[in-house]
Short mmCIF file of C-alpha atoms and ligand atoms in Angstrom, two decimals:
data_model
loop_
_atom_site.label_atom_id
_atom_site.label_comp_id
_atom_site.label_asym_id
_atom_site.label_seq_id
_atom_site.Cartn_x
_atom_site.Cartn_y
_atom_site.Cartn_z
CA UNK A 1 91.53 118.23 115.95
CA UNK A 2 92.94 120.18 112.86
CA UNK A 3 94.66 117.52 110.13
CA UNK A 4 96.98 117.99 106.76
CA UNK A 5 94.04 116.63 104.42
CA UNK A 6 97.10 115.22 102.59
CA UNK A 7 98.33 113.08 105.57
CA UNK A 8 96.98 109.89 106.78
CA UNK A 9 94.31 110.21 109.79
CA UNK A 10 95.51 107.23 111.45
CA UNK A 11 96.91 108.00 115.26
CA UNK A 12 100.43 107.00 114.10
CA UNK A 13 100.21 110.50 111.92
CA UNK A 14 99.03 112.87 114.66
CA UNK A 15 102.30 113.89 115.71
CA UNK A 16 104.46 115.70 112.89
CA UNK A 17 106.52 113.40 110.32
CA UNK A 18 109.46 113.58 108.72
CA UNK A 19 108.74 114.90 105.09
CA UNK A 20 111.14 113.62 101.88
CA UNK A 21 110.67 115.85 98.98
CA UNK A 22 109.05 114.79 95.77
CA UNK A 23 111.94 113.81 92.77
CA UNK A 24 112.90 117.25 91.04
CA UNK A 25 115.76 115.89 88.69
CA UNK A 26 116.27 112.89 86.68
CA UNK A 27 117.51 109.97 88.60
CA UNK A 28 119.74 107.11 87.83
CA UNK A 29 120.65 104.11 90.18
CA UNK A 30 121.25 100.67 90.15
CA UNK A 31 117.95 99.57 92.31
CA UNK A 32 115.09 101.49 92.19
CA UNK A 33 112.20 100.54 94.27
CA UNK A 34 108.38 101.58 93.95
CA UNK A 35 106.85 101.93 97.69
CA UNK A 36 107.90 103.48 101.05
CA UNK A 37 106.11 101.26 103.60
CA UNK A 38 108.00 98.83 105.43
CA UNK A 39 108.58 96.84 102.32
CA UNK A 40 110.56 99.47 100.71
CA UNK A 41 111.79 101.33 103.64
CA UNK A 42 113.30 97.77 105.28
CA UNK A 43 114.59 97.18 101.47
CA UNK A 44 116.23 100.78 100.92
CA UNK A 45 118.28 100.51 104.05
CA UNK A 46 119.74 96.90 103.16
CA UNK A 47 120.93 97.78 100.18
CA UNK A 48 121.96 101.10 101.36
CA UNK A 49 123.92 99.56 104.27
CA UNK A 50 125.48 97.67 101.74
CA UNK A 51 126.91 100.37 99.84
CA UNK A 52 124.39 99.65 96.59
CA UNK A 53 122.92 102.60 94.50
CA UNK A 54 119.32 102.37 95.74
CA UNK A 55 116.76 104.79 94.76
CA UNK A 56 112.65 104.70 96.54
CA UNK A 57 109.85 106.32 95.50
CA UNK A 58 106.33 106.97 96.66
CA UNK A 59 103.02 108.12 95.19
CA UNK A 60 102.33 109.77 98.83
CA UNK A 61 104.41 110.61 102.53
CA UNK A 62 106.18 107.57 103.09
CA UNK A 63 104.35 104.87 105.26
CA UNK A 64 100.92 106.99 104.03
CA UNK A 65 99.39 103.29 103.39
CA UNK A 66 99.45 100.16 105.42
CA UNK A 67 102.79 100.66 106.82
CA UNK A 68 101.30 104.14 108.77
CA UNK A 69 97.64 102.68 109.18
CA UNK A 70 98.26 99.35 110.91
CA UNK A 71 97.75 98.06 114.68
CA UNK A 72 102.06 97.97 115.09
CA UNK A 73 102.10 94.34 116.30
CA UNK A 74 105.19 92.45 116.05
CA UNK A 75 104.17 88.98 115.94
CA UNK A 76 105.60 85.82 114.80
CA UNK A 77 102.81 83.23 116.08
CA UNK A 78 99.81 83.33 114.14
CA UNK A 79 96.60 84.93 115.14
CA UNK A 80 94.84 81.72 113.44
CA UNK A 81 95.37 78.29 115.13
CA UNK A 82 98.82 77.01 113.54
CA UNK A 83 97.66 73.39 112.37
CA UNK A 84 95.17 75.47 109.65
CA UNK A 85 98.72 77.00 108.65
CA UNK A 86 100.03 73.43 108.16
CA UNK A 87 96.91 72.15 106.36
CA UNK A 88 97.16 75.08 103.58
CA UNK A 89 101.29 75.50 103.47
CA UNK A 90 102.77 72.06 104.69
CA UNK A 91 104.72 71.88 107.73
CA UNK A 92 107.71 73.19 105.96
CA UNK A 93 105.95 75.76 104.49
CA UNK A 94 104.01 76.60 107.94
CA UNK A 95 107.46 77.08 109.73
CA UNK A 96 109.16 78.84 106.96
CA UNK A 97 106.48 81.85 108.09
CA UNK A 98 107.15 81.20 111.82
CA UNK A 99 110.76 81.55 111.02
CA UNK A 100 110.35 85.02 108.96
CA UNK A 101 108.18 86.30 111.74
CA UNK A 102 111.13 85.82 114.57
CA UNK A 103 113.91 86.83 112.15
CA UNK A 104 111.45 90.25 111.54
CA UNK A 105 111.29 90.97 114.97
CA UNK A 106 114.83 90.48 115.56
CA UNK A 107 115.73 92.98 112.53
CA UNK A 108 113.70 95.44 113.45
CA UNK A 109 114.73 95.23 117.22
CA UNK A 110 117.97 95.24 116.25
CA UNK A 111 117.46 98.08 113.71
CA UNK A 112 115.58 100.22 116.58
CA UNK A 113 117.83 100.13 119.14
CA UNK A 114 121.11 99.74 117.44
CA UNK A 115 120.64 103.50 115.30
CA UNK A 116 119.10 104.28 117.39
CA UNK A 117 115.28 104.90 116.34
CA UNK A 118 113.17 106.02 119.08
CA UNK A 119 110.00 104.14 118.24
CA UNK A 120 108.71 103.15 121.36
CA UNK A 121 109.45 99.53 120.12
CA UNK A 122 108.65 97.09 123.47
CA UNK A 123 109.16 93.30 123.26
CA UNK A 124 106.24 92.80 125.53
CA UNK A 125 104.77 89.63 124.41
CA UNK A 126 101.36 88.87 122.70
CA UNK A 127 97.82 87.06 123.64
CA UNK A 128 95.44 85.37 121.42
CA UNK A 129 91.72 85.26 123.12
CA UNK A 130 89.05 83.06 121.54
CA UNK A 131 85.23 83.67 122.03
CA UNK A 132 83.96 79.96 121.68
CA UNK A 133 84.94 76.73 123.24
CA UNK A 134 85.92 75.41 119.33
CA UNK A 135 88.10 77.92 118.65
CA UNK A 136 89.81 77.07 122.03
CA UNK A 137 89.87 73.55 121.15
CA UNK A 138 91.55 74.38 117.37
CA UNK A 139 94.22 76.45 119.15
CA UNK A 140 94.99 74.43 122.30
CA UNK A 141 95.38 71.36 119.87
CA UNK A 142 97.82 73.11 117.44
CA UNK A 143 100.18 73.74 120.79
CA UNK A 144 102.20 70.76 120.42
CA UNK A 145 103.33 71.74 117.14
CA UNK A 146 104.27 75.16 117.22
CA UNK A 147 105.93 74.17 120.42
CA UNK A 148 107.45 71.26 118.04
CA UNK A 149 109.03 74.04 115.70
CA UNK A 150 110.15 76.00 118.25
CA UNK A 151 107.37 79.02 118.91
CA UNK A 152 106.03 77.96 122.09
CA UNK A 153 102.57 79.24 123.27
CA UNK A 154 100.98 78.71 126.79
CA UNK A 155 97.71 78.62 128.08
CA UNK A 156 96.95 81.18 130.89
CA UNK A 157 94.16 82.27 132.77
CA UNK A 158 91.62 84.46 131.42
CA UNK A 159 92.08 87.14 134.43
CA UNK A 160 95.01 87.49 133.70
CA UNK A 161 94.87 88.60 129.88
CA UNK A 162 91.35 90.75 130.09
CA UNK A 163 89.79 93.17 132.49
CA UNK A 164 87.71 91.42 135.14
CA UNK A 165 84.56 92.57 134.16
CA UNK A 166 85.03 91.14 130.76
CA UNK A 167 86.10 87.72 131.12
CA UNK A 168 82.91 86.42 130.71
CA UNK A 169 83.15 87.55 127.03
CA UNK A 170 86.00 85.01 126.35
CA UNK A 171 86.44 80.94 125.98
CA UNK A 172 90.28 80.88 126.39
CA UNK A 173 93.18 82.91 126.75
CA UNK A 174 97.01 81.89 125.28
CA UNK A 175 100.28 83.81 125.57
CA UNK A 176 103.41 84.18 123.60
CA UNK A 177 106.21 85.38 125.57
CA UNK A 178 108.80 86.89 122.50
CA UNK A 179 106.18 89.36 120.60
CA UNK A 180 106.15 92.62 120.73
CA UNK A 181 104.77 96.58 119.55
CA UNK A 182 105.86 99.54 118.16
CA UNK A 183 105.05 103.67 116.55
CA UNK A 184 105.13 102.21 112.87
CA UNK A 185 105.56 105.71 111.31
CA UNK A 186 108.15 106.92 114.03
CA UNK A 187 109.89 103.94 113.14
CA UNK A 188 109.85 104.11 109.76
CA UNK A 189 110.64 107.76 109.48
CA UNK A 190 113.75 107.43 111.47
CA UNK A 191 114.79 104.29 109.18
CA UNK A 192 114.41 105.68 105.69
CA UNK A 193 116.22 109.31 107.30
CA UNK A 194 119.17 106.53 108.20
CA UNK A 195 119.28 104.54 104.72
CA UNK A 196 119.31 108.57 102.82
CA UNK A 197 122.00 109.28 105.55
CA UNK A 198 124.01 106.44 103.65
CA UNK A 199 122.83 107.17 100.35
CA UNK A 200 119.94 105.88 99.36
CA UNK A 201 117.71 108.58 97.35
CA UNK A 202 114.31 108.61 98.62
CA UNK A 203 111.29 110.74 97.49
CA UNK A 204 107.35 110.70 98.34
CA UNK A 205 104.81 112.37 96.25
CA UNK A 206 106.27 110.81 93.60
CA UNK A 207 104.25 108.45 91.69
CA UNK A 208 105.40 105.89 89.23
CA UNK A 209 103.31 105.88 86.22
CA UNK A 210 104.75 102.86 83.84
CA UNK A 211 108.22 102.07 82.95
CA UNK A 212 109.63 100.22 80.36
CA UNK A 213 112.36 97.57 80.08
CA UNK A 214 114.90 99.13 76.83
CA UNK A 215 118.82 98.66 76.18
CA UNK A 216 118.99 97.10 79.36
CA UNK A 217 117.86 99.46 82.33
CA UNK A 218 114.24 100.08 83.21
CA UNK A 219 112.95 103.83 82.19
CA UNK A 220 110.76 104.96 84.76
CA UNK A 221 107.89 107.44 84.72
CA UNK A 222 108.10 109.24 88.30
CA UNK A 223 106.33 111.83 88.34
CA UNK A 224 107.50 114.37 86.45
CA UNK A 225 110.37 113.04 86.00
CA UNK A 226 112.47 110.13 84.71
CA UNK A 227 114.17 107.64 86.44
CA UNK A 228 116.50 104.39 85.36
CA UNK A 229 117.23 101.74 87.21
CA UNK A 230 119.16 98.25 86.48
CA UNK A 231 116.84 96.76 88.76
CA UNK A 232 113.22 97.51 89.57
CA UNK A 233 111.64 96.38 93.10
CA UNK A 234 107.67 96.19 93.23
CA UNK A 235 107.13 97.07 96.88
CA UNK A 236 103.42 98.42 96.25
CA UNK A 237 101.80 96.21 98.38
CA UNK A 238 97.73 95.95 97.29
CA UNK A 239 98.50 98.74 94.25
CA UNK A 240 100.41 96.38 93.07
CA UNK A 241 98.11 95.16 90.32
CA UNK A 242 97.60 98.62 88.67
CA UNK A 243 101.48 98.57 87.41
CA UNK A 244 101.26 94.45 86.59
CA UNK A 245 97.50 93.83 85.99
CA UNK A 246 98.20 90.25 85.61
CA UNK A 247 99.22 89.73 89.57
CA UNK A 248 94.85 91.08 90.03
CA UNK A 249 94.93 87.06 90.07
CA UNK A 250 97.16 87.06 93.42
CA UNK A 251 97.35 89.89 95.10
CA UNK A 252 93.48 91.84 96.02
CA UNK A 253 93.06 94.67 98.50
CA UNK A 254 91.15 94.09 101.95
CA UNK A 255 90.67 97.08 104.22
CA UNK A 256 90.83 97.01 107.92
CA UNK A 257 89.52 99.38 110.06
CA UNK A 258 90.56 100.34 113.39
CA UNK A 259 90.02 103.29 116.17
CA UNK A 260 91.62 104.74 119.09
CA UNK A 261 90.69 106.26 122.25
CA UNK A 262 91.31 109.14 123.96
CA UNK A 263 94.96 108.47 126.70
CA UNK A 264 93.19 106.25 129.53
CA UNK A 265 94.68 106.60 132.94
CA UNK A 266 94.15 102.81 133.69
CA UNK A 267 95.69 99.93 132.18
CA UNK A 268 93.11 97.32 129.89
CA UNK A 269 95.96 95.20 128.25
CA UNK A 270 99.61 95.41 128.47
CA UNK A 271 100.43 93.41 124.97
CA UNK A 272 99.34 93.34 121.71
CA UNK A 273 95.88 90.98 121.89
CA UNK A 274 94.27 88.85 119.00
CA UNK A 275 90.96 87.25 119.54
CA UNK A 276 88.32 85.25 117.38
CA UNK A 277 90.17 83.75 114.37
CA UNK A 278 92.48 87.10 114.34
CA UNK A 279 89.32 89.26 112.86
CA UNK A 280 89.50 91.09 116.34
CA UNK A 281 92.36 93.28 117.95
CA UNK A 282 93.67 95.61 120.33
CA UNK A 283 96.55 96.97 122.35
CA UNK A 284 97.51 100.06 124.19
CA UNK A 285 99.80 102.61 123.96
CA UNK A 286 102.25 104.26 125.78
CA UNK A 287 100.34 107.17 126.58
CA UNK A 288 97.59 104.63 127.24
CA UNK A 289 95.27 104.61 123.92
CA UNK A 290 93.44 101.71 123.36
CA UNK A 291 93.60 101.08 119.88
CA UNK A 292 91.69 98.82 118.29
CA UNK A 293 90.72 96.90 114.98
CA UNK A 294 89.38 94.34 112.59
CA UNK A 295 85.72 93.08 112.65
CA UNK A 296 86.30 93.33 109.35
CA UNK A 297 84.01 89.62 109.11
CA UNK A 298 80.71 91.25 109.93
CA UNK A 299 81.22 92.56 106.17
CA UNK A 300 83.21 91.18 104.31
CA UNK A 301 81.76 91.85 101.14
CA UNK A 302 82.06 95.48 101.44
CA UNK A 303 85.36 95.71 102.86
CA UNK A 304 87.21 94.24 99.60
CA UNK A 305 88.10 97.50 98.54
CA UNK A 306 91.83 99.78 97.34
CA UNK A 307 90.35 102.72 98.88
CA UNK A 308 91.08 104.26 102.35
CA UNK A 309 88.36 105.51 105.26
CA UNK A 310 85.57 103.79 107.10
CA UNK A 311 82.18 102.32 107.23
CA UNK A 312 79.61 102.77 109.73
CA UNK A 313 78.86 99.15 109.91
CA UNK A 314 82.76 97.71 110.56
CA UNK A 315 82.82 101.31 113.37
CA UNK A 316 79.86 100.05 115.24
CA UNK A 317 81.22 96.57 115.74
CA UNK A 318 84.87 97.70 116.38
CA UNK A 319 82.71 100.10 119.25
CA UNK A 320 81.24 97.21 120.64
CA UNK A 321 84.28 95.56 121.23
CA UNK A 322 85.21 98.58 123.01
CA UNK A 323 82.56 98.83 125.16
CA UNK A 324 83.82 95.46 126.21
CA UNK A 325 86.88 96.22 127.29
CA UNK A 326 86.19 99.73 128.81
CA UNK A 327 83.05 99.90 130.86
CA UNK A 328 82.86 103.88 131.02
CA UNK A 329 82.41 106.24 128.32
CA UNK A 330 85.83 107.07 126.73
CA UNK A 331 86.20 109.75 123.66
CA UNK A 332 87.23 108.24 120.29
CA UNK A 333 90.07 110.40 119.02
CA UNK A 334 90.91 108.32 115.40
CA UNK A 335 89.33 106.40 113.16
CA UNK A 336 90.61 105.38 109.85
CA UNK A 337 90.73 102.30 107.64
CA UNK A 338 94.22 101.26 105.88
CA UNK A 339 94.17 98.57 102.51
CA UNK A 340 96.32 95.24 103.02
CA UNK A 341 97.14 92.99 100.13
CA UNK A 342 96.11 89.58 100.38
CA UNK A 343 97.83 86.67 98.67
CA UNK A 344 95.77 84.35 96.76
CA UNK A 345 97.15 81.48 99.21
CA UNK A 346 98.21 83.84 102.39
CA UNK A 347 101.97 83.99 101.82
CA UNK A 348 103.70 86.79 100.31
CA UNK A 349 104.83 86.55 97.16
CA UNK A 350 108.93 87.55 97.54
CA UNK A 351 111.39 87.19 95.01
CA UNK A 352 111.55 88.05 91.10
CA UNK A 353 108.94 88.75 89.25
CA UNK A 354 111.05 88.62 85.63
CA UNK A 355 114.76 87.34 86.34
CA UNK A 356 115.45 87.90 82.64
CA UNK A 357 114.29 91.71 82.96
CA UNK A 358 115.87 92.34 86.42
CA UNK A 359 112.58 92.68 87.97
CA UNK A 360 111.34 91.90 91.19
CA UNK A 361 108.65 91.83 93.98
CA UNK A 362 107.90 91.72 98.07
CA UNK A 363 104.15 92.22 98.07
CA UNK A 364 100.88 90.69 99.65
CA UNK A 365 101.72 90.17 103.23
CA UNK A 366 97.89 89.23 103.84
CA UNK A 367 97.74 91.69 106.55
CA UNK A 368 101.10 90.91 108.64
CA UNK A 369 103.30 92.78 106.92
CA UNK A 370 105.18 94.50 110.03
CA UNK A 371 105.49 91.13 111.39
CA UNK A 372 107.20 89.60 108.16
CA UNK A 373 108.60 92.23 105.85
CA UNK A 374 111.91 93.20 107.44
CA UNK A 375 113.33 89.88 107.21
CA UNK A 376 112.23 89.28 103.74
CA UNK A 377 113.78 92.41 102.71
CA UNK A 378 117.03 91.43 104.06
CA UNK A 379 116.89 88.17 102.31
CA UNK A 380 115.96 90.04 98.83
CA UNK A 381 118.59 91.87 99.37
CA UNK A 382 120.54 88.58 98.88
CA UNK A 383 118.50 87.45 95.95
CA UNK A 384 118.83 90.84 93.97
CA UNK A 385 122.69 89.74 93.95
CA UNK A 386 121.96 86.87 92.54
CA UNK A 387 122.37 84.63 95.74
CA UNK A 388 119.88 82.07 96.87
CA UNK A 389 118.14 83.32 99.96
CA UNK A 390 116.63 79.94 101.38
CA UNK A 391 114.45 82.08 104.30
CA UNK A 392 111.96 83.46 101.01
CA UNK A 393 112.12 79.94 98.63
CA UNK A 394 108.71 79.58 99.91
CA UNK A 395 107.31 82.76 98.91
CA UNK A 396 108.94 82.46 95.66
CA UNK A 397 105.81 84.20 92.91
CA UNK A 398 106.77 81.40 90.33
CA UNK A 399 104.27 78.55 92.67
CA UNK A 400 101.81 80.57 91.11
CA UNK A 401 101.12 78.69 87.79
CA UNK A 402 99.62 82.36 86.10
CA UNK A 403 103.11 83.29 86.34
CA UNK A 404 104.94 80.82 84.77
CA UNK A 405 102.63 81.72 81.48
CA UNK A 406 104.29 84.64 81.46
CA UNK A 407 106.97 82.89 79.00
CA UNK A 408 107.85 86.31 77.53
CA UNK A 409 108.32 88.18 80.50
CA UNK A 410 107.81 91.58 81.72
CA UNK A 411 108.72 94.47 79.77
CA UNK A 412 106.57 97.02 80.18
CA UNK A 413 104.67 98.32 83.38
CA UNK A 414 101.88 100.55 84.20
CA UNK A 415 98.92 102.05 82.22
CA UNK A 416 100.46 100.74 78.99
CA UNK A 417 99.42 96.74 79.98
CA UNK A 418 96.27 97.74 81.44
C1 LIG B 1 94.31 98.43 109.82
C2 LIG B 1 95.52 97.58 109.63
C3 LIG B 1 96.11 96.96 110.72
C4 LIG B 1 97.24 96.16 110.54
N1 LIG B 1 97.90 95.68 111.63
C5 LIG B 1 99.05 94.99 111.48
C6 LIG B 1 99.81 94.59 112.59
O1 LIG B 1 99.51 94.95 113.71
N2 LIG B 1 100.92 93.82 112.38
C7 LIG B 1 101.29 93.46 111.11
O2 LIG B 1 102.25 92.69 110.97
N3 LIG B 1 100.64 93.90 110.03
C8 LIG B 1 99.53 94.66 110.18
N4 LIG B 1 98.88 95.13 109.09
C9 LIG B 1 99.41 94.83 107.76
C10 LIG B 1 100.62 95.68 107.47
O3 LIG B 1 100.35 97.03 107.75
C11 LIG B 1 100.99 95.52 105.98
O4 LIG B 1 101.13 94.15 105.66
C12 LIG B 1 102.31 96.22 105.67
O5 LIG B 1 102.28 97.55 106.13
C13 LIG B 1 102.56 96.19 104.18
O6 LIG B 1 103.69 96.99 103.94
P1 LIG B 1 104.14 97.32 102.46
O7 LIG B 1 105.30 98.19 102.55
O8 LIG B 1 104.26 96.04 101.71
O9 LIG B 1 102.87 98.07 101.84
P2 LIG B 1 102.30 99.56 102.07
O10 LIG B 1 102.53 100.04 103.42
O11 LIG B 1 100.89 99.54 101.56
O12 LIG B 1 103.20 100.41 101.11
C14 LIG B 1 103.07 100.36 99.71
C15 LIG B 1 103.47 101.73 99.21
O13 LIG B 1 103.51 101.70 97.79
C16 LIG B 1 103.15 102.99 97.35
N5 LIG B 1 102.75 102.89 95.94
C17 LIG B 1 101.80 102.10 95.39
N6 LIG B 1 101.76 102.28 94.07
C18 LIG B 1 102.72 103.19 93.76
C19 LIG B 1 103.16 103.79 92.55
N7 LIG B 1 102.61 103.49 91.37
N8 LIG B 1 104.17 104.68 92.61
C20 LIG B 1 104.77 105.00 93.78
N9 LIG B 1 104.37 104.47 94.96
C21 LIG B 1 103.36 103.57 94.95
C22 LIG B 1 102.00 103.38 98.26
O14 LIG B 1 101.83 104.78 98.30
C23 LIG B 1 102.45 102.82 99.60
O15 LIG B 1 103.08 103.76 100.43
C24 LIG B 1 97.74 95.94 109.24
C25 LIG B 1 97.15 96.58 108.13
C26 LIG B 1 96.05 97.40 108.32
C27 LIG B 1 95.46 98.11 107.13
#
């Protein structure tokens, strides 16, 4: 199969994209935020919606990272059993993510079919499988509480989540009825063509070099070009560290891996599946793709890395879990790999960076970014208005103690700190 070399070789890019041109002219607006995957995307069209002066910009074709490279699960439960949630983030703090993960779903249903976007969004619900009687144990014991905060989560029967022939390769299987899928990049296309359609000027190819905080306004090296902004958003995800060096404490890049299969003219799942611990997953498309992903635990070591593609090792395993599911020989159309950004304690870090220099952030969504971004976006929307925005306080960067030694603040981003 012919591909761009300049486009991303994940499924979600087979099909042709919208393109937005690369800034040709200086640019001046009152928000101006670095990254086009859902972050910035989700962002641009809040503030956009809102009538604000919103500029985006991208290094690459927007949603070329993460945002085009992911698994498109829209999930609110966790893939990990929730009481290991509770034990890291307190039961506030535990439900706080619950809560973004429903009012994300909502947004982005709401945002698909009320444009409309055709995205092939489905709310079809979501399974987790585990592979040992433990794990089945740790999630059928954290039922009561998510049920307690209002995410319930049912046991079913194996049969009924898995082919019959694989069964055997599974403990447990649990259900939650209100998740759903969706065609990232078609989604994401249509939305940033809707938040330009209202104003908002938005530009791949364009990378932001450094910027620095003068008179007020942040000057911005995109490209060739300059940009100002009163405000500057930090929606660059893993990268995020090469314009702030000082977040390398907080934010580190993991890759995940994933393939897809030829179209299969039988059905192995119906909904968007997790299994051991979340390291495992897989779903299938409309046109009846399985894709699937993860394994990224048989090495670990080599997989903490910023750059894109695949390893032999993390393909095999992903294989085997194929062979799994599929009993027959299917061709492998895709592979590809895709970097998240992992939080040093799981959550995102939303909110500002620098009040005092008008500078903010919505990075390190630990791998469930499509699941949690939208309605984080909407709340920093609030928060770059200086409102409070209660849904984020928990993400807020300033837990992080590295931060608050940052007395002087932020002036200055890019090469220049490095
Ligand atoms: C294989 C895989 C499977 C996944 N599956 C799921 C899933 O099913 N469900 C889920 O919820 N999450 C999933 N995730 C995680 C999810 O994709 C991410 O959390 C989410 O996409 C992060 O979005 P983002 O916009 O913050 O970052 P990104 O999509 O990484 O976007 C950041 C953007 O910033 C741009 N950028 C960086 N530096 C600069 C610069 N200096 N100048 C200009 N632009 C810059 C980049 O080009 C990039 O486009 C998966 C991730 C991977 C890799």
């Amino acid at each position: 199969m012919d591909h761009d070399p300049t486009l991303p070789d994940s499924l979600w890019w087979a099909a042709p994209q919208t393109e937005f041109a690369p800034l040709d002219t200086e640019l001046d607006v009152d928000v101006l935020i670095v990254g086009g995957g859902i972050t910035g995307i989700t962002l641009a069209y809040t503030l956009a919606d809102q009538g604000a002066s919103v500029g985006l910009l991208d290094s690459g074709p927007l949603a070329g990272e993460a945002s085009g490279r992911n698994a498109g699960f829209l999930l609110a439960a966790p893939a990990e059993p929730y009481s290991e949630r509770i034990a890291l983030w307190g039961r506030e703090g535990a439900r706080a993510v619950l809560q973004i993960g429903r009012r994300t779903h909502q947004r982005i249903r709401d945002l698909a079919q009320g444009l409309p976007i055709d995205c092939e969004y489905e709310q079809t619900g979501s399974l987790r499988l585990t592979r040992t009687r433990e794990e089945s144990e740790d999630l059928r014991g954290s039922l009561p509480e998510l049920r307690h905060d209002g995410f319930p989560m049912r046991e079913i029967e194996l049969a009924d989540a898995v082919p019959a022939h694989a069964v055997g390769r599974f403990d447990a299987a649990f259900e939650v009825p209100e998740d759903g899928q969706l065609h990232p990049v078609k989604f994401l296309h249509g939305l940033a063509v809707q938040a330009a359609k209202k104003g908002a000027r938005i530009h791949g190819r364009t990378k932001v070099n450094g910027a620095q905080w003068q008179s007020g306004l942040w000057n911005v090296q995109a490209g060739e070009q300059t940009a100002r902004a009163r405000t500057l958003v930090l929606a660059t995800n893993a990268f995020t560290p090469r314009l702030v060096p000082s977040l390398g404490a907080l934010i580190v890049p993991r890759r995940g891996q994933v393939i897809a299969t030829e179209p299969l003219d039988f059905t192995v799942t119906t909904r968007p599946t997790y299994a051991h611990w979340g390291y495992q997953y897989w779903r299938q498309t409309p046109e009846g793709r399985v894709l699937i992903g993860g394994w990224r635990d048989v090495d670990f070591d080599a997989e903490g890395v910023d750059v894109n593609g695949t390893s032999d090792k993390v393909q095999a395993a992903i294989e085997g879990g194929l062979r799994e599911l599929v009993q027959k020989e299917v061709r492998i159309d895709h592979r590809w790999g895709g970097i998240m950004g992992f939080a040093r304690d799981g959550r995102p870090l939303v909110g500002w960076l620098d009040p005092s220099h008008h500078l903010a952030i919505c990075a390190g969504f630990t791998g469930h970014g499509m699941g949690m971004a939208a309605a984080c976006t909407q709340d920093m929307a609030e928060l770059l208005s200086w409102k409070r925005a209660m849904g984020i306080s928990s993400f807020d960067p300033h837990r992080f103690p590295e931060l608050k030694q940052l007395r002087e603040g932020i002036v200055e981003l890019g090469a220049a700190r490095a």
